[in-house]
PDB file of C-alpha atoms in Angstrom:
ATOM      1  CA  UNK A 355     -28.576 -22.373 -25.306  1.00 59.00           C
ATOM      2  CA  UNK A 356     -31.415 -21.554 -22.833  1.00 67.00           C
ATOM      3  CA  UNK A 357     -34.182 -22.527 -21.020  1.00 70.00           C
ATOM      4  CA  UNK A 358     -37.191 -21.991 -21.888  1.00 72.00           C
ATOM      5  CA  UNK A 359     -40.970 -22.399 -19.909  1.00 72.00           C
ATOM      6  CA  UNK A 360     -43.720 -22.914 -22.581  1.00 71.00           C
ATOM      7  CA  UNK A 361     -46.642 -23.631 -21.288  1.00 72.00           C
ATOM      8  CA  UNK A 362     -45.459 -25.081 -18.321  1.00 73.00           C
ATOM      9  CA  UNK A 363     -43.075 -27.670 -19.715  1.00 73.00           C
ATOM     10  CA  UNK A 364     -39.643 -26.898 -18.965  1.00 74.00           C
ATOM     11  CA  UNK A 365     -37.484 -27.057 -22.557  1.00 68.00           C
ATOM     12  CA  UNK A 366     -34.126 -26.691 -22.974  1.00 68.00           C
ATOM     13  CA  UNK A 367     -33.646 -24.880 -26.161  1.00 64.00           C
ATOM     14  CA  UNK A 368     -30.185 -25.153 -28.683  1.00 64.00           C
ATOM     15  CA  UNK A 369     -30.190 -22.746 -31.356  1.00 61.00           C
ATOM     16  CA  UNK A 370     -27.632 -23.390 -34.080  1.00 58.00           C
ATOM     17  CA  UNK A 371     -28.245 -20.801 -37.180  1.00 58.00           C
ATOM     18  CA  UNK A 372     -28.039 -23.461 -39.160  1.00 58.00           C
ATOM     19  CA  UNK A 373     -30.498 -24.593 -41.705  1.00 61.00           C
ATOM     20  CA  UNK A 374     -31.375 -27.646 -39.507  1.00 62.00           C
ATOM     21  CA  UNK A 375     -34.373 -28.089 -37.511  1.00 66.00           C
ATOM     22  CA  UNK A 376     -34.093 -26.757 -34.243  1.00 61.00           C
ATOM     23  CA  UNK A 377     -33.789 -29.178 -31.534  1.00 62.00           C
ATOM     24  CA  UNK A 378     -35.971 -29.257 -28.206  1.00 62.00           C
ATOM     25  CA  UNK A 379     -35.082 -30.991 -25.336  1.00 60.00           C
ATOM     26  CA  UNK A 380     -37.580 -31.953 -22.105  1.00 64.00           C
ATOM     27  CA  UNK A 381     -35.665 -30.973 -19.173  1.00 63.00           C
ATOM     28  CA  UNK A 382     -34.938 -34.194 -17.035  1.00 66.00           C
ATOM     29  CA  UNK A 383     -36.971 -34.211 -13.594  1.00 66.00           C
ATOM     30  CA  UNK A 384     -34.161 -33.238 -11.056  1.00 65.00           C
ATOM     31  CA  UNK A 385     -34.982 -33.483  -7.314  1.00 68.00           C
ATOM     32  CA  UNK A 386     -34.325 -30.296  -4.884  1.00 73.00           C
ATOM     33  CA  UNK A 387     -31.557 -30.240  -3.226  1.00 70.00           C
ATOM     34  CA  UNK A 388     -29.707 -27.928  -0.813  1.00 77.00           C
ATOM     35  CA  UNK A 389     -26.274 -27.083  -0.330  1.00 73.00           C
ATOM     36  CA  UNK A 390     -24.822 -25.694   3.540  1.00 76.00           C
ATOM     37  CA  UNK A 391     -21.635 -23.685   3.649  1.00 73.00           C
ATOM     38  CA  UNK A 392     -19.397 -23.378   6.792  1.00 73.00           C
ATOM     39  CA  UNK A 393     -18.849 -19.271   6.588  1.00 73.00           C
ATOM     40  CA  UNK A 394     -15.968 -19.718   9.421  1.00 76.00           C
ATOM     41  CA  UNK A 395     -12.301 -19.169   8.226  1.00 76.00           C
ATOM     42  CA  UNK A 396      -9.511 -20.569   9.908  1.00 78.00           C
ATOM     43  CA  UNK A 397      -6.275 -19.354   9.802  1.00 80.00           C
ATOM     44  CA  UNK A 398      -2.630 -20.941  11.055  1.00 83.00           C
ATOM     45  CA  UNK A 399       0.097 -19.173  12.215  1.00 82.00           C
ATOM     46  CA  UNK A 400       3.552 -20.668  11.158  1.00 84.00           C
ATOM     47  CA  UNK A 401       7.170 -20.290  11.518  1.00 84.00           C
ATOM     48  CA  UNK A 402       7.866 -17.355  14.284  1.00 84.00           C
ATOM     49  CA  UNK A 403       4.293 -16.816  15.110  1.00 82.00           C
ATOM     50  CA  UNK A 404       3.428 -20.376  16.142  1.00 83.00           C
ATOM     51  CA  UNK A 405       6.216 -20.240  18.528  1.00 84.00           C
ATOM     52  CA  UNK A 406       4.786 -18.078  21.617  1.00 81.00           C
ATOM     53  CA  UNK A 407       1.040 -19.868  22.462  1.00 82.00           C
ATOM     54  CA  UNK A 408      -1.797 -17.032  22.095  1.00 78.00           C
ATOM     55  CA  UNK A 409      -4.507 -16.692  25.016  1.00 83.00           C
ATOM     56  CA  UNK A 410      -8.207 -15.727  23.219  1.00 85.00           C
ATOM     57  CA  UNK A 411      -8.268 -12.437  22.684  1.00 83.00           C
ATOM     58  CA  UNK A 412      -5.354 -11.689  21.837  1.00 83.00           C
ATOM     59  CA  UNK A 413      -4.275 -10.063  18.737  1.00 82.00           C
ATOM     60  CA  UNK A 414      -2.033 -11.343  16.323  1.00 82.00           C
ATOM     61  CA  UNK A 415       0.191  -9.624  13.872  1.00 83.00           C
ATOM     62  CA  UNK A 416       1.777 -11.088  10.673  1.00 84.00           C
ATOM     63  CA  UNK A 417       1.382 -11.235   6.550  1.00 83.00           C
ATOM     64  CA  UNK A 418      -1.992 -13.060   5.525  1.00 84.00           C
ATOM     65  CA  UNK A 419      -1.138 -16.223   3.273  1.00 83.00           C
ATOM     66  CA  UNK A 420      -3.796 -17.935   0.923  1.00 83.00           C
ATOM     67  CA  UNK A 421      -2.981 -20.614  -0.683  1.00 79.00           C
ATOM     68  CA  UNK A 422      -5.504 -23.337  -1.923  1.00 79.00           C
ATOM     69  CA  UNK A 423      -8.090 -23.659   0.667  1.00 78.00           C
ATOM     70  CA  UNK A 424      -6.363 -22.170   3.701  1.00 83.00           C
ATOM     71  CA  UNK A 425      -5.252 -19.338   5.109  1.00 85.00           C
ATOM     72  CA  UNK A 426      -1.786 -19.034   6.840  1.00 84.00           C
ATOM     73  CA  UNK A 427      -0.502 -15.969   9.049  1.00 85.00           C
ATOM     74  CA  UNK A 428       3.175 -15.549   8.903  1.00 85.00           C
ATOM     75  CA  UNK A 429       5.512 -13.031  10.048  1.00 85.00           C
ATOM     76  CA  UNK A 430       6.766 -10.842   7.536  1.00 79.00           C
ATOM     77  CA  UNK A 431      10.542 -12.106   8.335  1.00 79.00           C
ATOM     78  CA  UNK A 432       9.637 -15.497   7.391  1.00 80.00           C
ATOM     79  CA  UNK A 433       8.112 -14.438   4.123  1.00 76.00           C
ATOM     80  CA  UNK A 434      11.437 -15.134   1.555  1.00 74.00           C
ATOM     81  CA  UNK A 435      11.426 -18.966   3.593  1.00 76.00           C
ATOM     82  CA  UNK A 436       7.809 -19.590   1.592  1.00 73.00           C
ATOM     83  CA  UNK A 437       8.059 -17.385  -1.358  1.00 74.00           C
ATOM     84  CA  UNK A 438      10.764 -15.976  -3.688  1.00 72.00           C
ATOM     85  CA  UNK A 439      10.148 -12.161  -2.440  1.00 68.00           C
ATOM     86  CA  UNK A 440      12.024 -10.351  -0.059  1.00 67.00           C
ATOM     87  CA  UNK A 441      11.532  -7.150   1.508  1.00 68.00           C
ATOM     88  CA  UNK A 442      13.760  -3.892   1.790  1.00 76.00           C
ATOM     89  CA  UNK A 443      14.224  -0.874   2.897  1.00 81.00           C
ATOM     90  CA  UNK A 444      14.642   1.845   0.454  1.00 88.00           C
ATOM     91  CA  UNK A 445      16.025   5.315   1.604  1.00 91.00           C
ATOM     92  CA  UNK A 446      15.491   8.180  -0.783  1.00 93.00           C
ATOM     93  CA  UNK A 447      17.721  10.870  -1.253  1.00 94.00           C
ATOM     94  CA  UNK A 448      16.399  14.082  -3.448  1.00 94.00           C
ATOM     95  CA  UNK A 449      19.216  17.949  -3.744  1.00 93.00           C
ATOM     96  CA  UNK A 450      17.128  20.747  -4.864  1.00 92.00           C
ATOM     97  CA  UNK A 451      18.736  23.871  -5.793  1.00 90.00           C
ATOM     98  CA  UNK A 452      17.484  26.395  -2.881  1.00 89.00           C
ATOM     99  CA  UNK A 453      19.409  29.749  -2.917  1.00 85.00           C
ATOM    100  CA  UNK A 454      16.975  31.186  -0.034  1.00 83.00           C
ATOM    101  CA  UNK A 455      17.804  31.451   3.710  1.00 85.00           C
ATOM    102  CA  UNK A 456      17.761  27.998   5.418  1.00 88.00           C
ATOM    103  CA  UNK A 457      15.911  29.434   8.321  1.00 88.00           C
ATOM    104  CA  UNK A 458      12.934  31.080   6.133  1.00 86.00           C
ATOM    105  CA  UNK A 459      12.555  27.821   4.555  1.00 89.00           C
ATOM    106  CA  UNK A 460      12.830  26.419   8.307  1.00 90.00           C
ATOM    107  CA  UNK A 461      10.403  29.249   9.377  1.00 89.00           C
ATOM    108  CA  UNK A 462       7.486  28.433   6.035  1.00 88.00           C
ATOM    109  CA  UNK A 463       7.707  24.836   6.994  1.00 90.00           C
ATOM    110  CA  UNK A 464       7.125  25.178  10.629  1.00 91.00           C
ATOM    111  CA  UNK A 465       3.981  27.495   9.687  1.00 89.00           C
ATOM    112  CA  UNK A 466       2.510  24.460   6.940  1.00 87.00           C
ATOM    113  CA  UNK A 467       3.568  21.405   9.297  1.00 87.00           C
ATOM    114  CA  UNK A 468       2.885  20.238  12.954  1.00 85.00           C
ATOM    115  CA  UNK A 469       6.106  19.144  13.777  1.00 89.00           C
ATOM    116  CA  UNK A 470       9.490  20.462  12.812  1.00 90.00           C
ATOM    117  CA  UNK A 471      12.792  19.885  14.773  1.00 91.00           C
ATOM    118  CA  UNK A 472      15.986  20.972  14.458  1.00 89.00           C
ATOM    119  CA  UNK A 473      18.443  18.252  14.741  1.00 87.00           C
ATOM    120  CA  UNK A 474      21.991  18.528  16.424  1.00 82.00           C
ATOM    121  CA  UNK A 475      25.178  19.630  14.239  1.00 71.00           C
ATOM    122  CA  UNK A 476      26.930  16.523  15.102  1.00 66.00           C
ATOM    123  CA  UNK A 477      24.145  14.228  14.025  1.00 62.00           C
ATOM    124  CA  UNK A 478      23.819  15.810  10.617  1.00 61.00           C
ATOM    125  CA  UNK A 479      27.191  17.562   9.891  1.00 74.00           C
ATOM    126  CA  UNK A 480      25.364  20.942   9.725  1.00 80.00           C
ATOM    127  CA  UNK A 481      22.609  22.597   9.779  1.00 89.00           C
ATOM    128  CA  UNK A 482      19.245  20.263   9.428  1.00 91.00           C
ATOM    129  CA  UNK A 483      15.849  19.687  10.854  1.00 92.00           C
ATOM    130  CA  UNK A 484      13.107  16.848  10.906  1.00 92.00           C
ATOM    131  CA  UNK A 485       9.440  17.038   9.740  1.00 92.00           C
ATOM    132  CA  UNK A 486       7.003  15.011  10.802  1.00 90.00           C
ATOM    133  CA  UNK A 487      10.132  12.695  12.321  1.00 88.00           C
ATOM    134  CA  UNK A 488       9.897  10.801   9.044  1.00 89.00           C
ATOM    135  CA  UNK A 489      11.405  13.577   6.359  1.00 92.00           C
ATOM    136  CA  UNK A 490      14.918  14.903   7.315  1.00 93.00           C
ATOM    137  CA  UNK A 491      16.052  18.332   5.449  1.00 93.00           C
ATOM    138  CA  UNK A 492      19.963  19.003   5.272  1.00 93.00           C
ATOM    139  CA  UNK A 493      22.036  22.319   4.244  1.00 91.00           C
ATOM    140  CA  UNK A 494      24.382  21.344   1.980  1.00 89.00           C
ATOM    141  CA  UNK A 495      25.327  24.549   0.327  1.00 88.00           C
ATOM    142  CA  UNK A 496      24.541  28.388  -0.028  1.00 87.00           C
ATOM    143  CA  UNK A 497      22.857  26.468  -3.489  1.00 90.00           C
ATOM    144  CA  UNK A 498      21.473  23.639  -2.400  1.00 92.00           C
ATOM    145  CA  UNK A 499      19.762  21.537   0.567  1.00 92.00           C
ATOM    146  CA  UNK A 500      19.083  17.899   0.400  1.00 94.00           C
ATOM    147  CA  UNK A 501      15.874  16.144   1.878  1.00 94.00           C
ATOM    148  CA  UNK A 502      16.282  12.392   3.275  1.00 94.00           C
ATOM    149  CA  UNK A 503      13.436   9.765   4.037  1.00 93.00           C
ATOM    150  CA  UNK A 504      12.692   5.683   4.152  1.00 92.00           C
ATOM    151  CA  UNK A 505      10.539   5.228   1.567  1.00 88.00           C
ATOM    152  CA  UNK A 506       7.166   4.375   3.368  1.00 86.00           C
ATOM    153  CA  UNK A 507       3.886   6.060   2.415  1.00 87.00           C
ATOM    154  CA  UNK A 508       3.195   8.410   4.598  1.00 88.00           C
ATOM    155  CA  UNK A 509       6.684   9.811   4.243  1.00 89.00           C
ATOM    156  CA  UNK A 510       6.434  10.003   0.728  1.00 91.00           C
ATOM    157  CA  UNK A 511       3.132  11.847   0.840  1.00 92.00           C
ATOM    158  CA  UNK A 512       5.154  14.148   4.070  1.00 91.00           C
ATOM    159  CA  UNK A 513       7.899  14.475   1.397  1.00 92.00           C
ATOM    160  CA  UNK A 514       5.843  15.469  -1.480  1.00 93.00           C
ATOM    161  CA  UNK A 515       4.405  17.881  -0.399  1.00 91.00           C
ATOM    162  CA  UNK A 516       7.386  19.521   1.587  1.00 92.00           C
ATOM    163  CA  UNK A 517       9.103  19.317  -2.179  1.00 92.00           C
ATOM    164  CA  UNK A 518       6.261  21.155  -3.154  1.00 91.00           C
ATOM    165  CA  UNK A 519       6.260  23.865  -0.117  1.00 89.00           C
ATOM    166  CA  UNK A 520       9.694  24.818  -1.358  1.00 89.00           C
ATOM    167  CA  UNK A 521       8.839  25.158  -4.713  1.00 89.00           C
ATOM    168  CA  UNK A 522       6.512  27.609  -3.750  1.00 87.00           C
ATOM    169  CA  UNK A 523       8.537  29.512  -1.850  1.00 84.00           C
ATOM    170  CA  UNK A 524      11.319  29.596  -4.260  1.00 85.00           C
ATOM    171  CA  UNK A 525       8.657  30.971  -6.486  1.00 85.00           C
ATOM    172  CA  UNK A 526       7.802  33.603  -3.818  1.00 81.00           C
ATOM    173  CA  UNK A 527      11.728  34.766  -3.082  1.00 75.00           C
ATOM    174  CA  UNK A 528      12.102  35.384  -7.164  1.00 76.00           C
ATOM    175  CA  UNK A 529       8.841  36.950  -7.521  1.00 75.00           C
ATOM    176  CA  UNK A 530      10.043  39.399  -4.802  1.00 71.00           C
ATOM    177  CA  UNK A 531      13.807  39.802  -5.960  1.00 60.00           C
TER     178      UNK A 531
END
């Protein structure tokens, strides 16, 4: 079905395939109209965030909630009180078998990445250090060392690629050996 101008009559045309006559319809005379939108949004904060009054300006920070037509802003606590989702925290844990000297690997890292720290014996129950203070890298044997991190973007892109760093390297101490 479409419309169709013929010689300036308006006709709504209705093509079946069939072996009927085709059918042609006068559009009916419909009067202009025009339709206004209100572009503003308005959202609500609930639960914890409506409790402390905001002064205009002022910056808000919460989980953005659509349902129907409007827009709630909750705090990311509150969400399992509206929804059936919770959040966690995942730690990840990875042991790669490293037979090199911990302080090379220490040393290559340092030389690829802004910021590494050694951490404290006591803290880590042996020799470790932080990168990035998101990815923490433990000796636990003359065979293997461990790497530790939340589970959060950036630390999984800061952890990828020190996993790959050390692959490289152990691919440099056999190539040598």
């Amino acid at each position: 079905m479409f419309m169709a101008d013929i010689a300036g009559v308006r006709v709504l045309y209705t093509g079946d395939y069939s072996r009927e006559e085709d059918c042609h319809l006068c559009a009916a005379e419909i009067p202009q109209f025009s339709l206004y939108f209100n572009s503003e949004k308005m959202a609500k904060t609930i639960r914890r965030l409506a409790e402390k009054t905001l002064e205009v300006g002022e910056s808000v920070s919460g989980l953005l909630v659509k349902k129907a037509f409007t827009c709630q802003i909750m705090a990311l606590d509150d969400l399992h009180v509206f929804s059936q989702l919770s959040t966690e925290n995942i730690s990840q844990r990875i042991t790669i078998a490293y037979n090199g000297a911990f302080g090379v690997l220490k040393h290559r890292l340092k030389q690829i990445f802004e910021s590494v720290e050694s951490l404290p014996d006591e803290e880590s129950e042996g020799p470790a250090f932080r990168v990035h203070e998101r990815l923490t890298v433990k000796y636990e044997s003359e065979k293997h060392i461990s790497l530790h991190w939340r589970s959060y973007p950036i630390s999984d892109m800061v952890s990828d690629s020190v996993i790959i760093s050390i692959i490289l390297i152990l691919i440099l101490i056999t190539s040598y050996c």
